[in-house]
């Protein structure tokens, strides 16, 4: 098994590192944490996002058992994935992260061809919200902060080591499991239910 | 010398099956099920059955190979299973699948190294099977019947 216990524990503990912006869903005190490393241009990530993760949001996240932490892992073969991550992280700063994630995954084929990430977002945000996003991204300090967050996520993924997206790290009750691919929610839920919850 | 090599080969094959079973059984069956499901080659309803039974089947083959019982049958089944695994991995690799191969638990990505190793295991298993038939002096279809 290439994923060593040490790196998984590192990944689990890294969750509690101070994130400047919240890119998570669920209660911070949830006993189970699911870290999702994804790339906005990856079709499997989109399938996972609209499949198992959406079901999790309405089920085990809503019940307070699971907290989902979103991590950026833009792959080299996707030229606009990092740009999309920057826009999504800027949207997180105005409290619109989940909505923009939905939009970017839903329209990934369109902006994936042209690189027009902003064009996809304009349809989803109000002009005032879009202006705030533009301001964040045009401010070198804010952009550098966003880039640092993306790089930190990628460094965490590389340490696991993570070779593909989507990859999830499920941790709770002292146990940690790496899960790869766009998995089914019924299987994921059964695995979550095996984790001891205090 | 040849006999010693056959014993080493058989025990190596047994160890491979036992290790494969252990790496799957140490985690809940859902972990292996999700690896199989991510390949999109097993129908949804069969994923759970395969994930729950395959590790135990591998364990049984490993034990039978180790204690050398009914070697002709056991070695033939082991070879058949390895050929199936190898064919599936080849298919997935050329289809562009980049996920886990699921061979020895989570975290092992499918790639040329995995294929080379599994190809070598098929070769080893074929040799162990051939040796089992040779030693039993059993010649299939000797009387000309099919």
Coordinates of C-alpha atoms in Angstrom, one line a residue:
Chain A
X1 CA 0.0 0.0 0.0
X2 CA 1.7 3.2 -1.2
X3 CA -0.5 5.5 1.0
X4 CA 1.3 5.3 4.3
X5 CA -0.4 5.7 7.6
X6 CA 1.9 8.7 8.4
X7 CA 0.9 10.7 5.4
X8 CA -2.8 9.9 5.9
X9 CA -2.5 11.1 9.5
X10 CA -0.7 14.2 8.2
X11 CA -3.6 14.8 5.8
X12 CA -6.1 14.3 8.5
X13 CA -4.3 16.6 10.9
X14 CA -3.7 19.2 8.2
X15 CA -7.4 19.8 8.2
X16 CA -7.1 21.7 11.4
X17 CA -4.5 24.0 10.0
X18 CA -5.9 27.5 9.9
X19 CA -7.7 27.9 6.6
X20 CA -8.1 31.6 5.9
X21 CA -11.3 30.9 3.9
X22 CA -13.8 28.2 4.6
X23 CA -14.2 25.8 1.8
X24 CA -16.1 23.2 3.7
X25 CA -19.6 22.0 4.3
X26 CA -20.9 20.7 7.5
X27 CA -20.3 21.3 11.2
X28 CA -16.6 21.8 12.2
X29 CA -17.3 19.4 15.1
X30 CA -18.5 16.6 12.9
X31 CA -16.8 13.3 13.9
X32 CA -16.1 12.3 10.4
X33 CA -14.2 14.4 7.8
X34 CA -14.1 13.8 4.1
X35 CA -11.4 15.7 2.3
X36 CA -12.1 16.0 -1.4
X37 CA -9.2 16.7 -3.8
X38 CA -10.6 17.7 -7.1
X39 CA -9.9 19.5 -10.4
X40 CA -12.7 21.7 -11.9
X41 CA -11.8 20.4 -15.4
X42 CA -12.0 16.7 -14.5
X43 CA -15.1 14.9 -15.7
X44 CA -14.9 12.3 -12.9
X45 CA -14.7 15.1 -10.3
X46 CA -17.9 16.6 -11.8
X47 CA -19.6 13.2 -11.6
X48 CA -18.5 12.8 -8.0
X49 CA -19.6 16.3 -7.2
X50 CA -23.1 15.9 -8.5
X51 CA -23.4 12.3 -7.4
X52 CA -22.1 11.0 -4.1
X53 CA -21.1 14.4 -2.7
X54 CA -24.6 16.0 -3.3
X55 CA -26.2 12.9 -1.7
X56 CA -23.8 13.2 1.3
X57 CA -24.7 16.9 1.7
X58 CA -28.3 16.1 2.1
X59 CA -27.7 13.1 4.3
X60 CA -24.7 12.6 6.5
X61 CA -23.5 16.2 6.3
X62 CA -26.9 17.6 7.1
X63 CA -27.2 15.2 10.0
X64 CA -23.9 16.6 11.5
X65 CA -22.0 13.4 11.1
X66 CA -19.7 14.4 8.3
X67 CA -17.8 17.5 7.3
X68 CA -16.7 17.9 3.7
X69 CA -13.5 19.8 3.1
X70 CA -12.8 20.8 -0.5
X71 CA -9.3 20.8 -1.7
X72 CA -7.9 22.1 -5.0
X73 CA -5.8 19.7 -7.0
X74 CA -5.6 21.2 -10.6
X75 CA -3.9 18.7 -12.8
X76 CA -1.2 19.7 -15.3
X77 CA -3.1 18.3 -18.3
X78 CA -6.0 20.7 -17.6
X79 CA -4.8 24.2 -18.7
X80 CA -7.7 26.1 -17.1
X81 CA -8.2 24.1 -13.9
X82 CA -6.0 26.4 -11.8
X83 CA -7.7 29.5 -13.1
X84 CA -11.1 27.9 -12.2
X85 CA -9.8 27.1 -8.8
X86 CA -8.7 30.7 -8.3
X87 CA -12.2 32.0 -9.3
X88 CA -13.9 29.4 -7.0
X89 CA -11.6 30.4 -4.1
X90 CA -12.4 34.1 -4.7
X91 CA -16.1 33.1 -4.7
X92 CA -15.5 31.4 -1.3
X93 CA -14.4 34.8 0.1
X94 CA -17.8 36.2 -0.6
X95 CA -19.6 33.1 0.6
X96 CA -20.5 31.6 -2.8
X97 CA -18.2 28.7 -3.0
X98 CA -20.7 25.8 -3.3
X99 CA -22.7 27.6 -5.8
X100 CA -19.7 28.4 -8.0
X101 CA -18.5 24.8 -7.6
X102 CA -21.8 23.6 -9.0
X103 CA -21.5 26.1 -11.9
X104 CA -17.9 25.3 -12.8
X105 CA -18.5 21.6 -12.7
X106 CA -21.7 21.8 -14.7
X107 CA -20.2 24.0 -17.4
X108 CA -16.7 22.5 -17.4
X109 CA -16.9 21.5 -21.1
X110 CA -17.7 25.1 -22.2
X111 CA -15.0 27.0 -20.3
X112 CA -12.7 24.1 -20.6
X113 CA -12.5 24.7 -24.4
X114 CA -12.1 28.5 -24.2
X115 CA -10.8 29.2 -20.8
X116 CA -13.6 31.7 -20.2
X117 CA -14.2 30.8 -16.5
X118 CA -15.5 34.3 -15.8
X119 CA -18.2 33.9 -18.5
X120 CA -19.5 30.8 -16.7
X121 CA -19.6 32.7 -13.3
X122 CA -21.3 35.8 -14.6
X123 CA -24.5 33.9 -15.2
X124 CA -24.6 32.6 -11.6
X125 CA -23.5 35.6 -9.5
X126 CA -25.2 39.0 -9.2
X127 CA -23.3 42.0 -10.8
X128 CA -22.3 43.2 -7.3
X129 CA -21.0 39.7 -6.3
X130 CA -19.1 39.5 -9.6
X131 CA -17.6 42.8 -9.0
X132 CA -16.3 41.6 -5.6
X133 CA -14.8 38.5 -7.2
X134 CA -13.1 40.6 -9.8
X135 CA -11.7 42.9 -7.2
X136 CA -10.3 40.0 -5.2
X137 CA -8.6 38.5 -8.2
X138 CA -7.2 41.9 -9.4
X139 CA -5.7 42.5 -6.0
X140 CA -2.2 41.0 -6.1
X141 CA -2.2 40.4 -2.4
X142 CA -5.5 38.5 -2.4
X143 CA -4.5 36.6 -5.5
X144 CA -1.2 35.6 -4.0
X145 CA -3.1 34.4 -0.9
X146 CA -5.4 32.3 -3.1
X147 CA -2.4 30.9 -5.0
X148 CA -0.8 30.0 -1.7
X149 CA -4.0 28.1 -0.6
X150 CA -4.0 26.2 -3.9
X151 CA -0.3 25.4 -3.6
X152 CA -0.9 24.2 0.0
X153 CA -3.7 21.9 -1.1
X154 CA -1.5 20.5 -3.9
X155 CA 1.5 20.0 -1.6
X156 CA -0.8 18.1 0.8
X157 CA -2.0 16.0 -2.1
X158 CA 1.5 15.3 -3.3
X159 CA 2.5 14.2 0.2
X160 CA -0.3 11.6 0.4
X161 CA 0.8 10.9 -2.5
X162 CA -2.1 11.6 -4.8
X163 CA -1.9 10.9 -8.5
X164 CA -5.4 11.3 -9.8
X165 CA -8.6 13.2 -9.2
X166 CA -11.0 12.9 -7.6
X167 CA -9.4 11.4 -4.5
X168 CA -11.1 11.6 -1.1
X169 CA -9.5 11.0 2.3
X170 CA -12.1 9.8 4.8
X171 CA -11.1 10.1 8.4
X172 CA -12.9 9.6 11.7
X173 CA -12.6 7.6 14.9
X174 CA -8.9 7.2 14.4
X175 CA -9.3 5.5 11.0
X176 CA -8.4 6.9 7.6
X177 CA -9.2 5.6 4.2
X178 CA -8.2 6.9 0.8
X179 CA -11.0 6.7 -1.8
X180 CA -10.4 7.2 -5.5
X181 CA -12.8 7.9 -8.4
X182 CA -16.4 8.9 -8.7
X183 CA -17.8 6.4 -6.2
X184 CA -21.3 5.5 -5.4
X185 CA -22.9 7.1 -2.3
X186 CA -24.4 3.9 -1.0
X187 CA -21.0 2.4 -0.7
X188 CA -19.4 5.5 0.7
X189 CA -22.2 5.8 3.3
X190 CA -21.7 2.2 4.4
X191 CA -18.0 2.9 4.9
X192 CA -18.8 6.1 6.8
X193 CA -21.1 4.1 9.0
X194 CA -18.3 1.7 10.0
X195 CA -16.3 4.6 11.5
X196 CA -16.7 4.8 15.3
X197 CA -18.5 8.0 16.3
X198 CA -18.2 9.2 19.8
Chain B
X1 CA 16.7 -28.9 -8.4
X2 CA 13.6 -28.8 -10.6
X3 CA 11.5 -30.0 -7.7
X4 CA 12.9 -27.3 -5.4
X5 CA 12.1 -24.6 -8.0
X6 CA 8.5 -26.0 -8.2
X7 CA 8.1 -25.8 -4.5
X8 CA 9.4 -22.2 -4.4
X9 CA 7.2 -21.2 -7.3
X10 CA 4.1 -22.7 -5.7
X11 CA 4.8 -21.1 -2.3
X12 CA 5.5 -17.7 -3.9
X13 CA 2.2 -18.0 -5.7
X14 CA 0.5 -18.9 -2.5
X15 CA 2.1 -15.9 -0.7
X16 CA 0.8 -13.6 -3.5
X17 CA -2.8 -14.8 -3.0
X18 CA -2.5 -14.7 0.8
X19 CA -1.1 -11.1 0.7
X20 CA -3.8 -10.0 -1.8
X21 CA -6.5 -11.4 0.5
X22 CA -5.0 -9.8 3.6
X23 CA -4.7 -6.3 2.0
X24 CA -8.4 -6.5 1.2
X25 CA -9.7 -8.1 4.3
X26 CA -7.9 -5.7 6.7
X27 CA -10.2 -2.9 5.5
X28 CA -14.0 -2.9 5.4
X29 CA -15.3 -4.5 2.2
X30 CA -16.6 -1.2 1.0
X31 CA -13.1 0.1 0.3
X32 CA -12.5 -2.7 -2.2
X33 CA -16.0 -2.3 -3.5
X34 CA -15.4 1.3 -4.3
X35 CA -12.2 0.4 -6.2
X36 CA -14.1 -2.1 -8.3
X37 CA -16.9 0.4 -8.8
X38 CA -14.6 3.1 -10.0
X39 CA -13.4 0.8 -12.9
X40 CA -17.0 0.8 -14.3
X41 CA -16.7 -2.8 -15.6
X42 CA -18.7 -4.7 -13.0
X43 CA -22.5 -4.1 -12.9
X44 CA -23.6 -2.1 -9.9
X45 CA -25.5 -5.0 -8.4
X46 CA -22.5 -7.3 -8.7
X47 CA -20.0 -5.0 -7.1
X48 CA -20.9 -5.9 -3.5
X49 CA -20.9 -9.6 -4.2
X50 CA -17.4 -9.4 -5.9
X51 CA -16.0 -7.2 -3.1
X52 CA -17.3 -9.5 -0.4
X53 CA -16.3 -12.8 -1.9
X54 CA -13.1 -12.2 -3.9
X55 CA -10.8 -11.7 -0.9
X56 CA -12.1 -15.0 0.7
X57 CA -11.6 -16.8 -2.6
X58 CA -8.1 -15.5 -2.8
X59 CA -7.4 -16.6 0.8
X60 CA -8.8 -20.1 0.0
X61 CA -6.6 -20.4 -3.1
X62 CA -3.5 -19.2 -1.2
X63 CA -4.1 -21.8 1.6
X64 CA -4.7 -24.6 -0.9
X65 CA -1.6 -23.7 -2.9
X66 CA 0.5 -23.5 0.3
X67 CA -0.7 -26.9 1.6
X68 CA -0.6 -28.5 -1.9
X69 CA -4.0 -30.0 -2.1
X70 CA -5.6 -31.0 -5.4
X71 CA -2.8 -29.1 -7.2
X72 CA -4.0 -29.6 -10.7
X73 CA -7.4 -28.1 -10.0
X74 CA -6.2 -25.4 -7.6
X75 CA -3.4 -24.2 -9.9
X76 CA -5.7 -24.2 -12.9
X77 CA -8.3 -22.0 -11.1
X78 CA -5.5 -19.7 -9.8
X79 CA -4.2 -19.3 -13.3
X80 CA -7.6 -18.7 -14.7
X81 CA -8.2 -16.0 -12.1
X82 CA -4.9 -14.3 -12.7
X83 CA -5.5 -14.4 -16.5
X84 CA -8.9 -12.7 -15.9
X85 CA -7.3 -10.0 -13.7
X86 CA -4.5 -9.4 -16.2
X87 CA -7.0 -9.1 -19.1
X88 CA -9.1 -6.7 -17.1
X89 CA -6.1 -4.6 -16.2
X90 CA -4.8 -4.6 -19.8
X91 CA -8.3 -3.5 -21.0
X92 CA -8.5 -0.7 -18.4
X93 CA -4.9 0.5 -19.1
X94 CA -5.5 0.8 -22.8
X95 CA -8.9 2.5 -22.1
X96 CA -7.0 5.2 -20.2
X97 CA -8.0 4.2 -16.7
X98 CA -5.8 5.9 -14.1
X99 CA -7.3 4.6 -10.9
X100 CA -6.2 1.9 -8.4
X101 CA -5.7 -1.6 -9.8
X102 CA -7.2 -3.0 -6.6
X103 CA -4.7 -5.8 -6.7
X104 CA -3.2 -5.4 -3.2
X105 CA -5.5 -2.9 -1.4
X106 CA -5.9 0.8 -1.9
X107 CA -3.2 3.1 -3.2
X108 CA -1.7 1.2 -6.1
X109 CA -2.2 3.0 -9.3
X110 CA -2.6 0.9 -12.6
X111 CA 0.4 1.4 -14.8
X112 CA 3.1 -0.4 -16.8
X113 CA 4.8 -1.6 -13.5
X114 CA 1.5 -3.2 -12.4
X115 CA 1.0 -4.8 -15.7
X116 CA 4.5 -6.2 -15.8
X117 CA 4.1 -7.6 -12.3
X118 CA 0.7 -9.2 -13.1
X119 CA 2.1 -10.6 -16.4
X120 CA 4.9 -12.2 -14.4
X121 CA 2.4 -13.7 -12.0
X122 CA 0.4 -15.2 -14.9
X123 CA 3.6 -16.7 -16.2
X124 CA 4.5 -18.1 -12.8
X125 CA 1.0 -19.5 -12.3
X126 CA 1.1 -21.2 -15.8
X127 CA 4.4 -22.8 -14.9
X128 CA 3.1 -24.0 -11.5
X129 CA 0.0 -25.4 -13.3
X130 CA 2.1 -27.1 -15.9
X131 CA 4.3 -28.6 -13.2
X132 CA 1.3 -29.9 -11.3
X133 CA 0.0 -31.7 -14.4
X134 CA 3.5 -33.0 -15.3
X135 CA 4.0 -34.5 -11.8
X136 CA 0.6 -36.1 -11.8
X137 CA 1.4 -37.7 -15.1
X138 CA -2.0 -36.7 -16.2
X139 CA -2.3 -36.0 -19.9
X140 CA -5.5 -34.4 -21.0
X141 CA -7.4 -36.1 -23.8
X142 CA -4.9 -39.0 -23.9
X143 CA -7.5 -41.3 -25.2
X144 CA -8.4 -38.9 -28.0
X145 CA -11.8 -38.0 -26.4
X146 CA -12.7 -34.3 -26.1

